[in-house]
CSV table of C-alpha atoms in Angstrom, one decimal:
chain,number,residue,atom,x,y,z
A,21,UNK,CA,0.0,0.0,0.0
A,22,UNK,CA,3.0,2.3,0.5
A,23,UNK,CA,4.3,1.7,-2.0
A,24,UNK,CA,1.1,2.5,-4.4
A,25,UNK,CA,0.7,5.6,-2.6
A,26,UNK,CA,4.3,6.6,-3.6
A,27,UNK,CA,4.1,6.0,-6.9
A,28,UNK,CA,0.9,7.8,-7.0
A,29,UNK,CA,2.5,10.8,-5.4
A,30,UNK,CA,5.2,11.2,-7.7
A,31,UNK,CA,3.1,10.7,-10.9
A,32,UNK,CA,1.3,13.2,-8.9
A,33,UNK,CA,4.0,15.3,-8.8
A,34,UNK,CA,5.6,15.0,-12.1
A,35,UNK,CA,2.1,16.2,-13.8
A,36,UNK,CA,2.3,19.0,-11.7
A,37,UNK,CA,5.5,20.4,-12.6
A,38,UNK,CA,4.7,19.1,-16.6
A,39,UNK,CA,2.2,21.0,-16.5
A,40,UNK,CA,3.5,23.9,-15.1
A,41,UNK,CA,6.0,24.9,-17.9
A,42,UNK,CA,3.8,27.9,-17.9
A,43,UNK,CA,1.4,29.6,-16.0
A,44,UNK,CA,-0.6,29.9,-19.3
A,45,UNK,CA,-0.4,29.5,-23.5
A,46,UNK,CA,2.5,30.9,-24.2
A,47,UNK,CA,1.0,34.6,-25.3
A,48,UNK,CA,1.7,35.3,-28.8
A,49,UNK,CA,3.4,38.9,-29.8
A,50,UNK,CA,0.8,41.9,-31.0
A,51,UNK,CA,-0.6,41.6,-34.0
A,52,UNK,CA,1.0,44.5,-35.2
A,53,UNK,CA,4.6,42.4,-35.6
A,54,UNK,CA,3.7,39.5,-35.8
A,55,UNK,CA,5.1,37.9,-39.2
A,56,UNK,CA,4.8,41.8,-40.5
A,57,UNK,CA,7.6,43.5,-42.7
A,58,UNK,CA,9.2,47.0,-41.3
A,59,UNK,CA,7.3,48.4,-44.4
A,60,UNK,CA,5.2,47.0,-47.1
A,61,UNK,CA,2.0,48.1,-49.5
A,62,UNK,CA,-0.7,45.6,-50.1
A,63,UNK,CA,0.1,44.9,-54.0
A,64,UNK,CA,3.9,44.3,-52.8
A,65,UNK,CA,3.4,41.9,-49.3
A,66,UNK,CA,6.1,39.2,-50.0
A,67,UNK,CA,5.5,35.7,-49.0
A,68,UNK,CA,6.9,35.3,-45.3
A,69,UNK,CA,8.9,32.4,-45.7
A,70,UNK,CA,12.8,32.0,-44.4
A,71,UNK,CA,14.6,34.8,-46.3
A,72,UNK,CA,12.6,37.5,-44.9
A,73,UNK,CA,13.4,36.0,-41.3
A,74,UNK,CA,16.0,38.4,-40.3
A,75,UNK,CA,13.4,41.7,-40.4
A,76,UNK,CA,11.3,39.1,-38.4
A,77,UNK,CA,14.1,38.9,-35.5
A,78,UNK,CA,14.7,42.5,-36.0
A,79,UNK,CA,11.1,43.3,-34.7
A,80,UNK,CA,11.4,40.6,-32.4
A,81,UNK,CA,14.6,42.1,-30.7
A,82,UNK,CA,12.9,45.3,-30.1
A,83,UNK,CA,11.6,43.7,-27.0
A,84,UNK,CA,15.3,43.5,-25.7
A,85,UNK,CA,14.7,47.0,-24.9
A,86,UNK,CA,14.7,48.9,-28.1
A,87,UNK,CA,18.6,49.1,-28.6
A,88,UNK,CA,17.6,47.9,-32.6
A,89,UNK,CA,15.9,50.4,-35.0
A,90,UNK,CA,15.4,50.0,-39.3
A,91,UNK,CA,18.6,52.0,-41.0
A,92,UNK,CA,19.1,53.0,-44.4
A,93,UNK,CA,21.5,51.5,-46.4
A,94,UNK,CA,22.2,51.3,-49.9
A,95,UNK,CA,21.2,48.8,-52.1
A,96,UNK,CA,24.1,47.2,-52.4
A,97,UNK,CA,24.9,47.1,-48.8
A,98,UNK,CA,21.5,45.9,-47.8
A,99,UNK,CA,21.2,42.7,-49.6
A,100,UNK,CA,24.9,42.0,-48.1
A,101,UNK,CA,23.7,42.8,-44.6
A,102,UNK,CA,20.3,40.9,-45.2
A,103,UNK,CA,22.1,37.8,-46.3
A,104,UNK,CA,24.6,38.1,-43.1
A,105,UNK,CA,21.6,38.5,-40.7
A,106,UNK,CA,20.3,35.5,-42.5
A,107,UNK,CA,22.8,33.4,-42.1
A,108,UNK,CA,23.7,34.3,-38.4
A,109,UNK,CA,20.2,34.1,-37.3
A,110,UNK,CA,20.0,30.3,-38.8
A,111,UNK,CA,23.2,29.2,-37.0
A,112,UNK,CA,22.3,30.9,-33.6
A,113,UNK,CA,19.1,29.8,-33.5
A,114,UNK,CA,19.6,26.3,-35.0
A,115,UNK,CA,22.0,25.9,-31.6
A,116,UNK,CA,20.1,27.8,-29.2
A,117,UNK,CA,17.1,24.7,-30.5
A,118,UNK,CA,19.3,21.9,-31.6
A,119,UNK,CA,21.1,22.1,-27.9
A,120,UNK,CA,17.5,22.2,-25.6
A,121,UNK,CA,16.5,18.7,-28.1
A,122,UNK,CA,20.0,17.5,-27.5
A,123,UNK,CA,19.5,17.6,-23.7
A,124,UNK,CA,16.5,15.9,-23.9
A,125,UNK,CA,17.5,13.3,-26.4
A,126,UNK,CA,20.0,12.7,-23.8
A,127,UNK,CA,17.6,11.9,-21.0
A,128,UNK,CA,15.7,10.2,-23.2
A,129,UNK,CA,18.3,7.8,-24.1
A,130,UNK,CA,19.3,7.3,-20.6
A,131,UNK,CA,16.0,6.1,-19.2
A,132,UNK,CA,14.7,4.6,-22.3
A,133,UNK,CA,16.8,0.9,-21.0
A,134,UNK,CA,14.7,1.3,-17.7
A,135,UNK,CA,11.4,1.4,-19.5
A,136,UNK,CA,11.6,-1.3,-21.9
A,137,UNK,CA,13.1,-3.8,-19.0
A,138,UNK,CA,9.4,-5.1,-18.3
A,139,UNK,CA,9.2,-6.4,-22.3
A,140,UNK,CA,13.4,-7.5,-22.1
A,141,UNK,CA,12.5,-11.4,-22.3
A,142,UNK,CA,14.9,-13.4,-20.1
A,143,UNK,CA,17.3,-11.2,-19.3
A,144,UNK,CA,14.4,-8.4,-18.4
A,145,UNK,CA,12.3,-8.3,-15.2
A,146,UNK,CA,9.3,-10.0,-14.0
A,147,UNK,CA,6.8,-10.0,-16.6
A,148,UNK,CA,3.4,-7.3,-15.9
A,149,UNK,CA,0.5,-8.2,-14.7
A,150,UNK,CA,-2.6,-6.9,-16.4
A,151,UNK,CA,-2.9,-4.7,-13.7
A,152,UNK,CA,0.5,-2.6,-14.3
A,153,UNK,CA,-0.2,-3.7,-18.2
A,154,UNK,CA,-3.3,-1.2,-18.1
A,155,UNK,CA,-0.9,1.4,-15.4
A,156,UNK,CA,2.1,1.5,-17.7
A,157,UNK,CA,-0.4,2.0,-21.0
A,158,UNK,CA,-2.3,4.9,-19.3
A,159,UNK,CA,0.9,6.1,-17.9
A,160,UNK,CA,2.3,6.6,-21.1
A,161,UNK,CA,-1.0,8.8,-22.3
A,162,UNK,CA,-1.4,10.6,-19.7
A,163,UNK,CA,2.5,12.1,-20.2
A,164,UNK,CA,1.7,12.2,-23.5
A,165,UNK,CA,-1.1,15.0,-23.0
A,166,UNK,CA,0.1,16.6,-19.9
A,167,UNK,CA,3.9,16.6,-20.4
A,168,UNK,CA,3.9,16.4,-24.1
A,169,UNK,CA,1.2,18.5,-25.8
A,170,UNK,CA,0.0,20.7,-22.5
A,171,UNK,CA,3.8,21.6,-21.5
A,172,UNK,CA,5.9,21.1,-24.2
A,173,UNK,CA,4.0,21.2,-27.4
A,174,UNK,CA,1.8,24.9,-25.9
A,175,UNK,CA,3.8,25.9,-24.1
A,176,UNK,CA,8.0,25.7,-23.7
A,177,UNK,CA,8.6,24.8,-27.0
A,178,UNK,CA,7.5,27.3,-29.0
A,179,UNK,CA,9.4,29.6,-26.1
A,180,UNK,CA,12.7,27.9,-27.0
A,181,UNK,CA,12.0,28.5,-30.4
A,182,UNK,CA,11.0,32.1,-30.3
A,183,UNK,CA,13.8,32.7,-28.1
A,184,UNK,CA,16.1,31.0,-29.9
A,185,UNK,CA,15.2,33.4,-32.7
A,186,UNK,CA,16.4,36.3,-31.2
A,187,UNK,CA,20.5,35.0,-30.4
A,188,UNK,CA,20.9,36.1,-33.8
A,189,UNK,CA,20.4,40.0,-33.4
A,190,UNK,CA,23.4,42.1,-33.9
A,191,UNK,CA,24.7,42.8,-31.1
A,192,UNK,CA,23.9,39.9,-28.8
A,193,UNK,CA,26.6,39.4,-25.8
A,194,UNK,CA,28.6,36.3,-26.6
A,195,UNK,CA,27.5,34.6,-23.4
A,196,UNK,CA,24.1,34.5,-24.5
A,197,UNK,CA,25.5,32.7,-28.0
A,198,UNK,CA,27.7,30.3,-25.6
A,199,UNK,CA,24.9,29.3,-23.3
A,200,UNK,CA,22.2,29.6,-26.3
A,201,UNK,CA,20.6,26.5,-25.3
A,202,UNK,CA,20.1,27.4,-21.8
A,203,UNK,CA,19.4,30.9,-22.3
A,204,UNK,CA,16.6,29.5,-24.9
A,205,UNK,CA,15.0,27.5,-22.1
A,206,UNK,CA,15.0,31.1,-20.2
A,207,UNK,CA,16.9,30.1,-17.7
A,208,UNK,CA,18.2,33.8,-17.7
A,209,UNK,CA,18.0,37.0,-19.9
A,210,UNK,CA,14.2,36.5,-19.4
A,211,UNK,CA,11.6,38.0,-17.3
A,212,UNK,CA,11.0,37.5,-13.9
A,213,UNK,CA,7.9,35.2,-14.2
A,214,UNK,CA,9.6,32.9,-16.8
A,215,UNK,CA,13.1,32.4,-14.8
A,216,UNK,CA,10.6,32.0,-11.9
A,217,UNK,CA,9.0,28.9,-13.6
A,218,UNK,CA,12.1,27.6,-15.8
A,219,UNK,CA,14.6,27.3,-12.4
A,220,UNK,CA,11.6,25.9,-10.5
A,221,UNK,CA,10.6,23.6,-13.3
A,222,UNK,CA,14.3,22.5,-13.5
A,223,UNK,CA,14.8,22.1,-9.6
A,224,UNK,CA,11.7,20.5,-9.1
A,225,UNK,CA,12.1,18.1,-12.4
A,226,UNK,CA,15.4,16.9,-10.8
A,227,UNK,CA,13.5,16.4,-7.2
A,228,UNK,CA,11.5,14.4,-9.1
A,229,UNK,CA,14.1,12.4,-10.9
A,230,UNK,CA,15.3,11.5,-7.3
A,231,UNK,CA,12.2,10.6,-6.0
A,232,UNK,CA,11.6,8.1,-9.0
A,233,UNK,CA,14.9,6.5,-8.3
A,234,UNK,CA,13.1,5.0,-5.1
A,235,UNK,CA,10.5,3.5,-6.7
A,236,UNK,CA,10.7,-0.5,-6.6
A,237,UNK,CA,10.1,-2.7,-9.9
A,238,UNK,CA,8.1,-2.2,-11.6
A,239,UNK,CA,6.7,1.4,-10.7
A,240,UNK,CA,9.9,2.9,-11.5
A,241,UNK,CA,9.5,1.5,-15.1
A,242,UNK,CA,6.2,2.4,-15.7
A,243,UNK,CA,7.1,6.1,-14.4
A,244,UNK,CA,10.1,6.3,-17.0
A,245,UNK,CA,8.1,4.6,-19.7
A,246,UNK,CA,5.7,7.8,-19.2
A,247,UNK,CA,9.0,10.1,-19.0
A,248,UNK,CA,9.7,8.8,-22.4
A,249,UNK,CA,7.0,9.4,-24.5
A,250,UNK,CA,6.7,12.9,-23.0
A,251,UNK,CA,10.0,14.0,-23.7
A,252,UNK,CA,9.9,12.3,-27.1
A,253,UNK,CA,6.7,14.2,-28.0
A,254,UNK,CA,8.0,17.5,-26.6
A,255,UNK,CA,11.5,16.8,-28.5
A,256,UNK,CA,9.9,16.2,-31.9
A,257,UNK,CA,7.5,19.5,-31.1
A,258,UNK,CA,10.0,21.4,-30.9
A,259,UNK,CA,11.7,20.9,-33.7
A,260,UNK,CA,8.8,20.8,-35.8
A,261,UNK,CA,7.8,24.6,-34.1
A,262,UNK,CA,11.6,25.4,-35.3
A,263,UNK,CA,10.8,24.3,-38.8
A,264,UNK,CA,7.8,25.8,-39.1
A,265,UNK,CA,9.1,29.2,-37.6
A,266,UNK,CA,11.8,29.2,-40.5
A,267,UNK,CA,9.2,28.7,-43.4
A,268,UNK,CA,6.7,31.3,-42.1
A,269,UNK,CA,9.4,33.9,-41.3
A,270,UNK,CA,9.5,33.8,-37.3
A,271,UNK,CA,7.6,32.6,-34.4
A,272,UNK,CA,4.6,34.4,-32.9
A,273,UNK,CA,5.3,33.8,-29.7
A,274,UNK,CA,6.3,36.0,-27.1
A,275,UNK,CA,10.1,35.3,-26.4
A,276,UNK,CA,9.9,36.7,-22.3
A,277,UNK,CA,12.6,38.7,-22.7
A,278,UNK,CA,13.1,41.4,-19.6
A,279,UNK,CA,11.7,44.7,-20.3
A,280,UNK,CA,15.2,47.3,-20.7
A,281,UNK,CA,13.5,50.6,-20.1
């Protein structure tokens, strides 16, 4: 009975924290720059797709505190610059991404052995009763809504994503390129409210990981089973949301950055 009530209080747990990735759907940016040129006319709107991405970041950064603002340049000069801003905003934001799905890749890959021991033949555990056959099934769908599609899929990946889009900007401090994946997860450089959330989501998620470790065969597999699927789903979310933010030209999502005024 203990032990039931454990492993109930750690699911417990876990969909708490899941869930709390946010407070709330990640809000999306006004209208009035979202996937908008500086300056267009209505016969002359260009398809937002990924060359125009850099004017994208450009409005995007003015959340940073307004240090960017449209220049002139020449003709020449600005399809030079626009093709530099192009480029650097791929790479940046390709790492800032490609690091967050790396991490949990990682944990994936580490707890992935745990979760398949139940179905490992002879050299796995003892076999499931129907009982932890139906716990281990529902285990896996209820991480795949609430850590999967409620936190990661609504919520922090299209924040990594948005963030991620703005380590590109000129101007950027270089620790904020070297710790892009960690600054994308808005660990720091972000408001109060989302550092608030993204520490306690991280200290609580490794709490968590601790608590699991407890659990006796085969609750501990049935847990991770769960932690697989959602970190699968929020992995392949992500980088869809990174795809789909090149093609259309940016993310609408409001990247939390800290107000500079």
């Amino acid at each position: 009975m203990m032990r039931a009530s454990l492993s109930l209080a750690v699911l417990g747990l876990i969909g708490s924290f899941a869930y709390g990735f946010s407070s709330s759907t990640a809000p999306r940016l006004p209208s009035a720059i979202s996937r908008t040129p500086f300056t267009t006319t209505p016969s002359q709107t260009p398809k937002s797709n990924i060359f125009t991405l850099p004017s994208k970041v450009a409005q995007i950064s003015s959340f940073r505190g307004g240090a960017m603002s449209p220049k002139s340049t020449t003709a020449g000069d600005s399809s030079e610059a626009s093709s530099a801003l192009n480029l650097r905003t791929i790479l940046a934001s390709l790492w800032g991404t490609s690091g967050v799905a790396y991490i949990l890749l990682k944990a994936v890959r580490r707890v992935v052995p745990i979760a398949l021991e139940p179905f490992a033949g002879d050299t796995g555990g003892i076999p499931l009763s129907q009982f932890q056959l139906i716990a281990y099934v529902g285990t896996c769908v209820w991480f795949a809504y609430v850590e999967g599609y409620k936190g990661f899929q609504t919520k922090f990946s299209p924040l990594v994503v948005s963030r991620s889009l703005t380590l590109g900007r000129p101007g950027t401090p270089i620790h904020h390129l070297l710790f892009g994946p960690f600054y994308s997860m808005g660990l720091f450089h972000a408001t109060k409210k989302r550092m608030t959330v993204s520490w306690g989501v991280t200290l609580g998620v490794a709490g968590i990981v601790a608590a699991v470790k407890r659990l006796p065969y085969p609750w501990r597999n049935i847990v991770d089973a769960g932690v697989v699927v959602g970190l699968t789903w929020g992995t392949l979310a992500m980088l869809a949301s990174y795809v789909k933010a090149l093609f259309n030209g940016g993310s609408e999502f409001d990247p939390a950055l800290p107000s500079e005024n």
